[in-house]
Amino acid sequence: MADEAARAREGTGRLVLLRGATGTGRTALLEAATEHAEAHGMRVLRVRCSTGGGANSVPLAAVEQLLSPLQELTTSPPPGPPAEATGAPDESLPPAARLWRLLRAYAAEGPVLVAVDDVHLADENSRCWLIEAARRVDRLPVLLLVTERSQYDVDPPSAGLVHTLSPALVRTHTLAPLSHDAAAELVRSAVGDDVPEKWVTDYVRAGAGNPLLLRALLEDLSATTAAPAPLPKTCAALYPGAYPAAVSWWLDCAGAATAETARVLAALDELPEGADADLFTETVDTLGADPARVRGWLTAMPRLGMLRFGDDGQSRYAHPLLRDAVLTGWCAADRQAAHGAAAEAMLRRGVPTPTVAELLLRSGTMGEVWATEVLLDAAGSAVRDDRTDDAVVLLRRALDEPMSDGRRAEVLTELGSLEFAAVRSSAAIPRLTEAMRLPGLPQYRVQAAVALGTALARRGEARAAVTLLHNLDGQLTDHPDLLRTVQTASALLSDHDQTIREEMYRRLHETAEHSPQALGPAGRALLVRYEATAGLISADAAMKRVRALLSEPAGPLTEPFLLGTAAAVAQWADELDEAERLTDRGLTGQRPTLLHPMHEALLNVRADIAAARGDYGQLLSDEESWRGDGTGAGTGTGTGGSPGPGFGFGLEWVAGPGEARAPAEIGTGSGTGTGTGTSNGNGPTNVEAHVLIALVETGRVDEAWQLADAFDLREAHDSWELNRFLYARGVVRAASGDPAGALGDFLECGRRQSARDVLSPVVTPWRAAAAQCQLALGHPREALALAEEELRLARVWNTPRLVGRSLRILGTATGGRHGLDLSEEAVRILREAAVETELIPALIARGRQLTAAGDRSRARKSLREAAERAEHLGAVRLRSAADESLREGGARRTATTTLTASERRIAELAAEGRTNTEIAELLHVARRTVETHLTSAYRKLGIRRRGELTAALGRAP
């Protein structure tokens, strides 16, 4: 610039054009050049062009300002050189010629610097005048110094000032962004040299090589903190906000199309998955921008420093703070529209619906069918992936989109079900109520009513639930299948309340007597279940009737009730494989997003099957779900599909509480989860009762007490699940050496069950457990009466499990030779049926009786067999009981070399080189559990270190 000014002072003028992007310093350089010119005696004529009215409202407005520098904002004629200097009166010439004469008059007085800032904003006449002047100043002491914004914008800019001029008449200088070193020097000059290099790099990237943005950022940081600090995550932490204001001004200068494009890119940058350059251009195309210009903008911005290429090759903002500043001030409606357009573009490209739905969560209402379906499909995927919270958010968003009343009722039912079962939202009940009231197909109303009834019953409002369903009867006279569904659901939900249960089953029996077909297969299956629990039918007869009912056609709404009831009966009848198939079929056929009484019932049956098989690893596999925080607060409830599938416990007294609290072992079998968790505040669940017993059986009595003490049973709702938990707590008390406390729990469980007409030990063998407590307390007569009644009812149902258990208890209570004969019969029955969980305590009982009879050889054989079977099952308590009985009989403790399934699995993982922590995370168990299993495996394998595991496992049975 100094050289060009010197050339002009010598009489040879020229046009010099300073070009650059917004904020790169055009005006600053122009001001420096004018100061230099004034210092060297040049007269400076300045004008700063702008948009809008005022100076640009009349032709040649910019030049008029330029050549009349003393004119204020008035309409009086501008002062100028004497008329004689111009050679002609001003008013006799056209405006352009008059202004040219003015410039020549100024030049006649001395060299002139004409400084025009932002010429791209000048009026067209002024631009034309400057172009003509550039063609003539080569013989005048005039330097035309002009700045022009030059940046790739989405909207094509107007032609530049010099595009019609010969290159010989103009010198163009383009200002580049600051280099990294220059920007770093600017940062250090402001904040000091001791700033960490990473902070400096962040400052430079946020400044994007733009002096305007970098200085504004440094201004904010110096005002916010006294000492240098790392960049904040958002612009909200900047004060007084010079940086976001500068970014906003930069966007305003770029134009509306560029600003919107920049903000869309910033919005999509929040979703890196699927948000590539093609998606970006498709999105802005939907919003009305030219895709070709958008691609050009993406190419140009990295050169300016605003964007950088990420590791995936996609363009992203140079720094997150810059992206946040671009989004600052963007109105919510425009931002939502951008997300909606991006979602639509993603859908067209076949991007997976969960990613599209994530954008729809950020968009406004689309008013399109595709948006509704995408949100609902993504919600279904979230449920399948066990991301219930995400599903709730997606369903709530889906309700913002238009849909039919029937569809809305379905969505409300699913949302209310998930909110109640998973997130415990207070909105669940109102949503289900709204779903019931919407017009539409009756089946939607029935689904909503069943879900609402289930929710009410779980809150302890069983009567309200049954009344709600009963009120639908009159609306379903033309829909017999739906009517049967409502009646069956009412019967199941009545299990929560003793009085209502009696009324419901009396009504079912009356209907069965007069018109059995009116009940349907599911209703008649409920009657089979009732007769089984009341001790009125055998297992063989019950299974024949249930299998016949399963062969009858059942509607889609009633089939879950039939399958769940049949699975419970099959489990009681020791048809465990068949029960498992029915359970899997029932759970597979259910919609997991609907609150349904049979869902928890089927999960309960699954847990009952695991308990019947002695699969303690499966019951305890999801440790986090039942361990909780000791407060009894959690997610599980458990709705009664029955007064409870079979529930048994081979109770054998040990030495006392000290022995019962020995170090624990646990099975870690993978299995399928049993669902639920710790209590929902309304009381303990069936699964938690199973967990208590599994903890006792695996020697973890202290943990069982922690879980048992988490509930205040005085505040729990009356239900069959409470009875179950009372029995399980009695088991914990018995294992802790408290027979009196255990007896109280067992008798209370029995009293509550009997009040519900649940008499058969198929549900809970409380009489057998109470009989053993009576024996421990020295009350043989009371024990004998309980044992005899247990055997009588067991022979009615007549399965090996019940009969064998009852014979064992009666044999122990009877004593003597006859008692030994009863125990022998129990062992024979249970061995033939392979009921392992009951065979082990029967072998222990027989061994003790043989020891008392002086037959120590047979006693040791029986007790050692029990110990080996208990070891294989992972039943630590029973193994300890067998060992204790062997010691009492003078025999040595049995040596076992067989690894349990859990020990082998953990040992194999350790042999692969995994650490204890890695194994615990992989199997979802506590690290202490892994250590216990490895210690036991080392002992059985006869090794001392991890390196010996591979060879030892190869030869271990």
mmCIF file with all atom_site columns, C-alpha atoms in Angstrom, residues 392-524:
data_model
loop_
_atom_site.group_PDB
_atom_site.id
_atom_site.type_symbol
_atom_site.label_atom_id
_atom_site.label_alt_id
_atom_site.label_comp_id
_atom_site.label_asym_id
_atom_site.label_entity_id
_atom_site.label_seq_id
_atom_site.pdbx_PDB_ins_code
_atom_site.Cartn_x
_atom_site.Cartn_y
_atom_site.Cartn_z
_atom_site.occupancy
_atom_site.B_iso_or_equiv
_atom_site.pdbx_formal_charge
_atom_site.auth_seq_id
_atom_site.auth_comp_id
_atom_site.auth_asym_id
_atom_site.auth_atom_id
_atom_site.pdbx_PDB_model_num
ATOM 1   C CA . VAL A 1 392 ? -40.935 -43.858 26.580 1.00 0.00 ? 392 VAL A CA 1
ATOM 2   C CA . VAL A 1 393 ? -39.352 -40.698 25.126 1.00 0.00 ? 393 VAL A CA 1
ATOM 3   C CA . LEU A 1 394 ? -40.053 -41.847 21.560 1.00 0.00 ? 394 LEU A CA 1
ATOM 4   C CA . LEU A 1 395 ? -43.682 -42.725 22.279 1.00 0.00 ? 395 LEU A CA 1
ATOM 5   C CA . ARG A 1 396 ? -44.267 -39.381 23.975 1.00 0.00 ? 396 ARG A CA 1
ATOM 6   C CA . ARG A 1 397 ? -42.875 -37.648 20.895 1.00 0.00 ? 397 ARG A CA 1
ATOM 7   C CA . ALA A 1 398 ? -45.046 -39.796 18.608 1.00 0.00 ? 398 ALA A CA 1
ATOM 8   C CA . LEU A 1 399 ? -48.163 -38.452 20.323 1.00 0.00 ? 399 LEU A CA 1
ATOM 9   C CA . ASP A 1 400 ? -47.302 -35.006 18.896 1.00 0.00 ? 400 ASP A CA 1
ATOM 10  C CA . GLU A 1 401 ? -47.921 -36.326 15.389 1.00 0.00 ? 401 GLU A CA 1
ATOM 11  C CA . PRO A 1 402 ? -51.435 -36.667 13.932 1.00 0.00 ? 402 PRO A CA 1
ATOM 12  C CA . MET A 1 403 ? -52.949 -40.167 14.029 1.00 0.00 ? 403 MET A CA 1
ATOM 13  C CA . SER A 1 404 ? -56.339 -41.843 14.133 1.00 0.00 ? 404 SER A CA 1
ATOM 14  C CA . ASP A 1 405 ? -58.171 -42.313 17.445 1.00 0.00 ? 405 ASP A CA 1
ATOM 15  C CA . GLY A 1 406 ? -57.597 -46.056 17.319 1.00 0.00 ? 406 GLY A CA 1
ATOM 16  C CA . ARG A 1 407 ? -53.891 -45.633 16.672 1.00 0.00 ? 407 ARG A CA 1
ATOM 17  C CA . ARG A 1 408 ? -53.640 -43.032 19.422 1.00 0.00 ? 408 ARG A CA 1
ATOM 18  C CA . ALA A 1 409 ? -55.356 -45.399 21.843 1.00 0.00 ? 409 ALA A CA 1
ATOM 19  C CA . GLU A 1 410 ? -52.773 -48.072 21.020 1.00 0.00 ? 410 GLU A CA 1
ATOM 20  C CA . VAL A 1 411 ? -49.873 -45.670 21.518 1.00 0.00 ? 411 VAL A CA 1
ATOM 21  C CA . LEU A 1 412 ? -51.322 -44.331 24.770 1.00 0.00 ? 412 LEU A CA 1
ATOM 22  C CA . THR A 1 413 ? -51.770 -47.885 26.056 1.00 0.00 ? 413 THR A CA 1
ATOM 23  C CA . GLU A 1 414 ? -48.197 -48.832 25.232 1.00 0.00 ? 414 GLU A CA 1
ATOM 24  C CA . LEU A 1 415 ? -46.817 -45.594 26.650 1.00 0.00 ? 415 LEU A CA 1
ATOM 25  C CA . GLY A 1 416 ? -48.855 -45.846 29.843 1.00 0.00 ? 416 GLY A CA 1
ATOM 26  C CA . SER A 1 417 ? -47.785 -49.470 30.254 1.00 0.00 ? 417 SER A CA 1
ATOM 27  C CA . LEU A 1 418 ? -44.103 -48.626 29.914 1.00 0.00 ? 418 LEU A CA 1
ATOM 28  C CA . GLU A 1 419 ? -44.367 -45.571 32.136 1.00 0.00 ? 419 GLU A CA 1
ATOM 29  C CA . PHE A 1 420 ? -45.950 -47.634 34.879 1.00 0.00 ? 420 PHE A CA 1
ATOM 30  C CA . ALA A 1 421 ? -43.800 -50.745 34.604 1.00 0.00 ? 421 ALA A CA 1
ATOM 31  C CA . ALA A 1 422 ? -40.431 -49.159 33.919 1.00 0.00 ? 422 ALA A CA 1
ATOM 32  C CA . VAL A 1 423 ? -40.171 -45.494 34.855 1.00 0.00 ? 423 VAL A CA 1
ATOM 33  C CA . ARG A 1 424 ? -42.910 -45.291 37.516 1.00 0.00 ? 424 ARG A CA 1
ATOM 34  C CA . SER A 1 425 ? -44.291 -42.112 35.999 1.00 0.00 ? 425 SER A CA 1
ATOM 35  C CA . SER A 1 426 ? -47.381 -40.580 37.571 1.00 0.00 ? 426 SER A CA 1
ATOM 36  C CA . ALA A 1 427 ? -48.684 -39.982 34.042 1.00 0.00 ? 427 ALA A CA 1
ATOM 37  C CA . ALA A 1 428 ? -49.216 -43.704 33.433 1.00 0.00 ? 428 ALA A CA 1
ATOM 38  C CA . ILE A 1 429 ? -52.716 -44.009 34.932 1.00 0.00 ? 429 ILE A CA 1
ATOM 39  C CA . PRO A 1 430 ? -54.108 -40.880 33.182 1.00 0.00 ? 430 PRO A CA 1
ATOM 40  C CA . ARG A 1 431 ? -52.704 -42.074 29.844 1.00 0.00 ? 431 ARG A CA 1
ATOM 41  C CA . LEU A 1 432 ? -54.310 -45.496 30.193 1.00 0.00 ? 432 LEU A CA 1
ATOM 42  C CA . THR A 1 433 ? -57.562 -43.855 31.231 1.00 0.00 ? 433 THR A CA 1
ATOM 43  C CA . GLU A 1 434 ? -57.466 -41.603 28.161 1.00 0.00 ? 434 GLU A CA 1
ATOM 44  C CA . ALA A 1 435 ? -56.798 -44.621 25.935 1.00 0.00 ? 435 ALA A CA 1
ATOM 45  C CA . MET A 1 436 ? -59.906 -46.331 27.315 1.00 0.00 ? 436 MET A CA 1
ATOM 46  C CA . ARG A 1 437 ? -62.097 -43.321 26.555 1.00 0.00 ? 437 ARG A CA 1
ATOM 47  C CA . LEU A 1 438 ? -61.019 -42.759 22.961 1.00 0.00 ? 438 LEU A CA 1
ATOM 48  C CA . PRO A 1 439 ? -63.437 -43.932 20.287 1.00 0.00 ? 439 PRO A CA 1
ATOM 49  C CA . GLY A 1 440 ? -62.261 -46.795 18.169 1.00 0.00 ? 440 GLY A CA 1
ATOM 50  C CA . LEU A 1 441 ? -62.325 -50.547 17.885 1.00 0.00 ? 441 LEU A CA 1
ATOM 51  C CA . PRO A 1 442 ? -63.428 -52.369 21.060 1.00 0.00 ? 442 PRO A CA 1
ATOM 52  C CA . GLN A 1 443 ? -60.212 -54.394 21.135 1.00 0.00 ? 443 GLN A CA 1
ATOM 53  C CA . TYR A 1 444 ? -58.187 -51.218 21.744 1.00 0.00 ? 444 TYR A CA 1
ATOM 54  C CA . ARG A 1 445 ? -60.475 -50.345 24.642 1.00 0.00 ? 445 ARG A CA 1
ATOM 55  C CA . VAL A 1 446 ? -60.049 -53.839 26.074 1.00 0.00 ? 446 VAL A CA 1
ATOM 56  C CA . GLN A 1 447 ? -56.259 -53.662 25.775 1.00 0.00 ? 447 GLN A CA 1
ATOM 57  C CA . ALA A 1 448 ? -56.247 -50.328 27.569 1.00 0.00 ? 448 ALA A CA 1
ATOM 58  C CA . ALA A 1 449 ? -58.646 -51.624 30.236 1.00 0.00 ? 449 ALA A CA 1
ATOM 59  C CA . VAL A 1 450 ? -56.524 -54.721 30.914 1.00 0.00 ? 450 VAL A CA 1
ATOM 60  C CA . ALA A 1 451 ? -53.402 -52.566 31.197 1.00 0.00 ? 451 ALA A CA 1
ATOM 61  C CA . LEU A 1 452 ? -55.140 -50.075 33.474 1.00 0.00 ? 452 LEU A CA 1
ATOM 62  C CA . GLY A 1 453 ? -56.591 -52.858 35.613 1.00 0.00 ? 453 GLY A CA 1
ATOM 63  C CA . THR A 1 454 ? -53.152 -54.429 35.954 1.00 0.00 ? 454 THR A CA 1
ATOM 64  C CA . ALA A 1 455 ? -51.674 -51.103 37.047 1.00 0.00 ? 455 ALA A CA 1
ATOM 65  C CA . LEU A 1 456 ? -54.412 -50.542 39.616 1.00 0.00 ? 456 LEU A CA 1
ATOM 66  C CA . ALA A 1 457 ? -54.029 -54.056 41.023 1.00 0.00 ? 457 ALA A CA 1
ATOM 67  C CA . ARG A 1 458 ? -50.298 -53.571 41.411 1.00 0.00 ? 458 ARG A CA 1
ATOM 68  C CA . ARG A 1 459 ? -50.985 -50.414 43.378 1.00 0.00 ? 459 ARG A CA 1
ATOM 69  C CA . GLY A 1 460 ? -53.139 -52.419 45.769 1.00 0.00 ? 460 GLY A CA 1
ATOM 70  C CA . GLU A 1 461 ? -56.443 -51.333 44.226 1.00 0.00 ? 461 GLU A CA 1
ATOM 71  C CA . ALA A 1 462 ? -57.621 -54.761 43.129 1.00 0.00 ? 462 ALA A CA 1
ATOM 72  C CA . ARG A 1 463 ? -61.299 -53.990 43.708 1.00 0.00 ? 463 ARG A CA 1
ATOM 73  C CA . ALA A 1 464 ? -61.088 -50.871 41.530 1.00 0.00 ? 464 ALA A CA 1
ATOM 74  C CA . ALA A 1 465 ? -59.369 -52.926 38.838 1.00 0.00 ? 465 ALA A CA 1
ATOM 75  C CA . VAL A 1 466 ? -62.026 -55.646 38.815 1.00 0.00 ? 466 VAL A CA 1
ATOM 76  C CA . THR A 1 467 ? -64.835 -53.073 38.884 1.00 0.00 ? 467 THR A CA 1
ATOM 77  C CA . LEU A 1 468 ? -63.267 -51.261 35.937 1.00 0.00 ? 468 LEU A CA 1
ATOM 78  C CA . LEU A 1 469 ? -63.201 -54.449 33.867 1.00 0.00 ? 469 LEU A CA 1
ATOM 79  C CA . HIS A 1 470 ? -66.657 -55.524 35.011 1.00 0.00 ? 470 HIS A CA 1
ATOM 80  C CA . ASN A 1 471 ? -68.103 -52.238 33.741 1.00 0.00 ? 471 ASN A CA 1
ATOM 81  C CA . LEU A 1 472 ? -67.001 -53.185 30.217 1.00 0.00 ? 472 LEU A CA 1
ATOM 82  C CA . ASP A 1 473 ? -69.216 -56.281 30.129 1.00 0.00 ? 473 ASP A CA 1
ATOM 83  C CA . GLY A 1 474 ? -72.252 -54.423 28.821 1.00 0.00 ? 474 GLY A CA 1
ATOM 84  C CA . GLN A 1 475 ? -70.220 -52.857 25.984 1.00 0.00 ? 475 GLN A CA 1
ATOM 85  C CA . LEU A 1 476 ? -68.934 -56.206 24.721 1.00 0.00 ? 476 LEU A CA 1
ATOM 86  C CA . THR A 1 477 ? -72.088 -58.282 24.316 1.00 0.00 ? 477 THR A CA 1
ATOM 87  C CA . ASP A 1 478 ? -71.470 -58.486 20.559 1.00 0.00 ? 478 ASP A CA 1
ATOM 88  C CA . HIS A 1 479 ? -67.836 -59.472 21.041 1.00 0.00 ? 479 HIS A CA 1
ATOM 89  C CA . PRO A 1 480 ? -67.705 -62.764 22.964 1.00 0.00 ? 480 PRO A CA 1
ATOM 90  C CA . ASP A 1 481 ? -63.934 -63.155 22.588 1.00 0.00 ? 481 ASP A CA 1
ATOM 91  C CA . LEU A 1 482 ? -63.309 -59.750 24.093 1.00 0.00 ? 482 LEU A CA 1
ATOM 92  C CA . LEU A 1 483 ? -65.821 -60.439 26.839 1.00 0.00 ? 483 LEU A CA 1
ATOM 93  C CA . ARG A 1 484 ? -63.994 -63.649 27.760 1.00 0.00 ? 484 ARG A CA 1
ATOM 94  C CA . THR A 1 485 ? -60.711 -61.718 27.809 1.00 0.00 ? 485 THR A CA 1
ATOM 95  C CA . VAL A 1 486 ? -62.123 -59.206 30.274 1.00 0.00 ? 486 VAL A CA 1
ATOM 96  C CA . GLN A 1 487 ? -63.577 -61.935 32.500 1.00 0.00 ? 487 GLN A CA 1
ATOM 97  C CA . THR A 1 488 ? -60.317 -63.883 32.544 1.00 0.00 ? 488 THR A CA 1
ATOM 98  C CA . ALA A 1 489 ? -58.300 -60.762 33.344 1.00 0.00 ? 489 ALA A CA 1
ATOM 99  C CA . SER A 1 490 ? -60.704 -59.938 36.166 1.00 0.00 ? 490 SER A CA 1
ATOM 100 C CA . ALA A 1 491 ? -60.213 -63.388 37.679 1.00 0.00 ? 491 ALA A CA 1
ATOM 101 C CA . LEU A 1 492 ? -56.435 -63.071 37.554 1.00 0.00 ? 492 LEU A CA 1
ATOM 102 C CA . LEU A 1 493 ? -56.398 -59.591 39.059 1.00 0.00 ? 493 LEU A CA 1
ATOM 103 C CA . SER A 1 494 ? -58.719 -60.746 41.844 1.00 0.00 ? 494 SER A CA 1
ATOM 104 C CA . ASP A 1 495 ? -55.855 -62.876 43.188 1.00 0.00 ? 495 ASP A CA 1
ATOM 105 C CA . HIS A 1 496 ? -54.624 -59.727 44.899 1.00 0.00 ? 496 HIS A CA 1
ATOM 106 C CA . ASP A 1 497 ? -57.679 -59.506 47.147 1.00 0.00 ? 497 ASP A CA 1
ATOM 107 C CA . GLN A 1 498 ? -59.116 -62.402 49.144 1.00 0.00 ? 498 GLN A CA 1
ATOM 108 C CA . THR A 1 499 ? -62.742 -61.243 49.135 1.00 0.00 ? 499 THR A CA 1
ATOM 109 C CA . ILE A 1 500 ? -62.851 -60.381 45.457 1.00 0.00 ? 500 ILE A CA 1
ATOM 110 C CA . ARG A 1 501 ? -61.161 -63.652 44.589 1.00 0.00 ? 501 ARG A CA 1
ATOM 111 C CA . GLU A 1 502 ? -63.937 -65.635 46.265 1.00 0.00 ? 502 GLU A CA 1
ATOM 112 C CA . GLU A 1 503 ? -66.586 -63.667 44.386 1.00 0.00 ? 503 GLU A CA 1
ATOM 113 C CA . MET A 1 504 ? -64.847 -64.052 41.024 1.00 0.00 ? 504 MET A CA 1
ATOM 114 C CA . TYR A 1 505 ? -64.308 -67.793 41.247 1.00 0.00 ? 505 TYR A CA 1
ATOM 115 C CA . ARG A 1 506 ? -67.849 -68.387 42.467 1.00 0.00 ? 506 ARG A CA 1
ATOM 116 C CA . ARG A 1 507 ? -69.035 -66.556 39.380 1.00 0.00 ? 507 ARG A CA 1
ATOM 117 C CA . LEU A 1 508 ? -66.685 -68.596 37.164 1.00 0.00 ? 508 LEU A CA 1
ATOM 118 C CA . HIS A 1 509 ? -68.001 -71.863 38.623 1.00 0.00 ? 509 HIS A CA 1
ATOM 119 C CA . GLU A 1 510 ? -71.589 -70.792 38.055 1.00 0.00 ? 510 GLU A CA 1
ATOM 120 C CA . THR A 1 511 ? -70.845 -69.888 34.453 1.00 0.00 ? 511 THR A CA 1
ATOM 121 C CA . ALA A 1 512 ? -69.039 -73.193 33.933 1.00 0.00 ? 512 ALA A CA 1
ATOM 122 C CA . GLU A 1 513 ? -72.054 -75.130 35.222 1.00 0.00 ? 513 GLU A CA 1
ATOM 123 C CA . HIS A 1 514 ? -74.583 -73.436 32.936 1.00 0.00 ? 514 HIS A CA 1
ATOM 124 C CA . SER A 1 515 ? -72.561 -72.539 29.808 1.00 0.00 ? 515 SER A CA 1
ATOM 125 C CA . PRO A 1 516 ? -68.929 -73.688 29.933 1.00 0.00 ? 516 PRO A CA 1
ATOM 126 C CA . GLN A 1 517 ? -68.276 -72.488 26.379 1.00 0.00 ? 517 GLN A CA 1
ATOM 127 C CA . ALA A 1 518 ? -68.923 -68.927 27.545 1.00 0.00 ? 518 ALA A CA 1
ATOM 128 C CA . LEU A 1 519 ? -65.721 -69.066 29.586 1.00 0.00 ? 519 LEU A CA 1
ATOM 129 C CA . GLY A 1 520 ? -63.515 -70.141 26.710 1.00 0.00 ? 520 GLY A CA 1
ATOM 130 C CA . PRO A 1 521 ? -60.355 -72.240 27.112 1.00 0.00 ? 521 PRO A CA 1
ATOM 131 C CA . ALA A 1 522 ? -58.568 -69.663 29.263 1.00 0.00 ? 522 ALA A CA 1
ATOM 132 C CA . GLY A 1 523 ? -61.449 -69.340 31.724 1.00 0.00 ? 523 GLY A CA 1
ATOM 133 C CA . ARG A 1 524 ? -61.766 -73.100 32.082 1.00 0.00 ? 524 ARG A CA 1
#
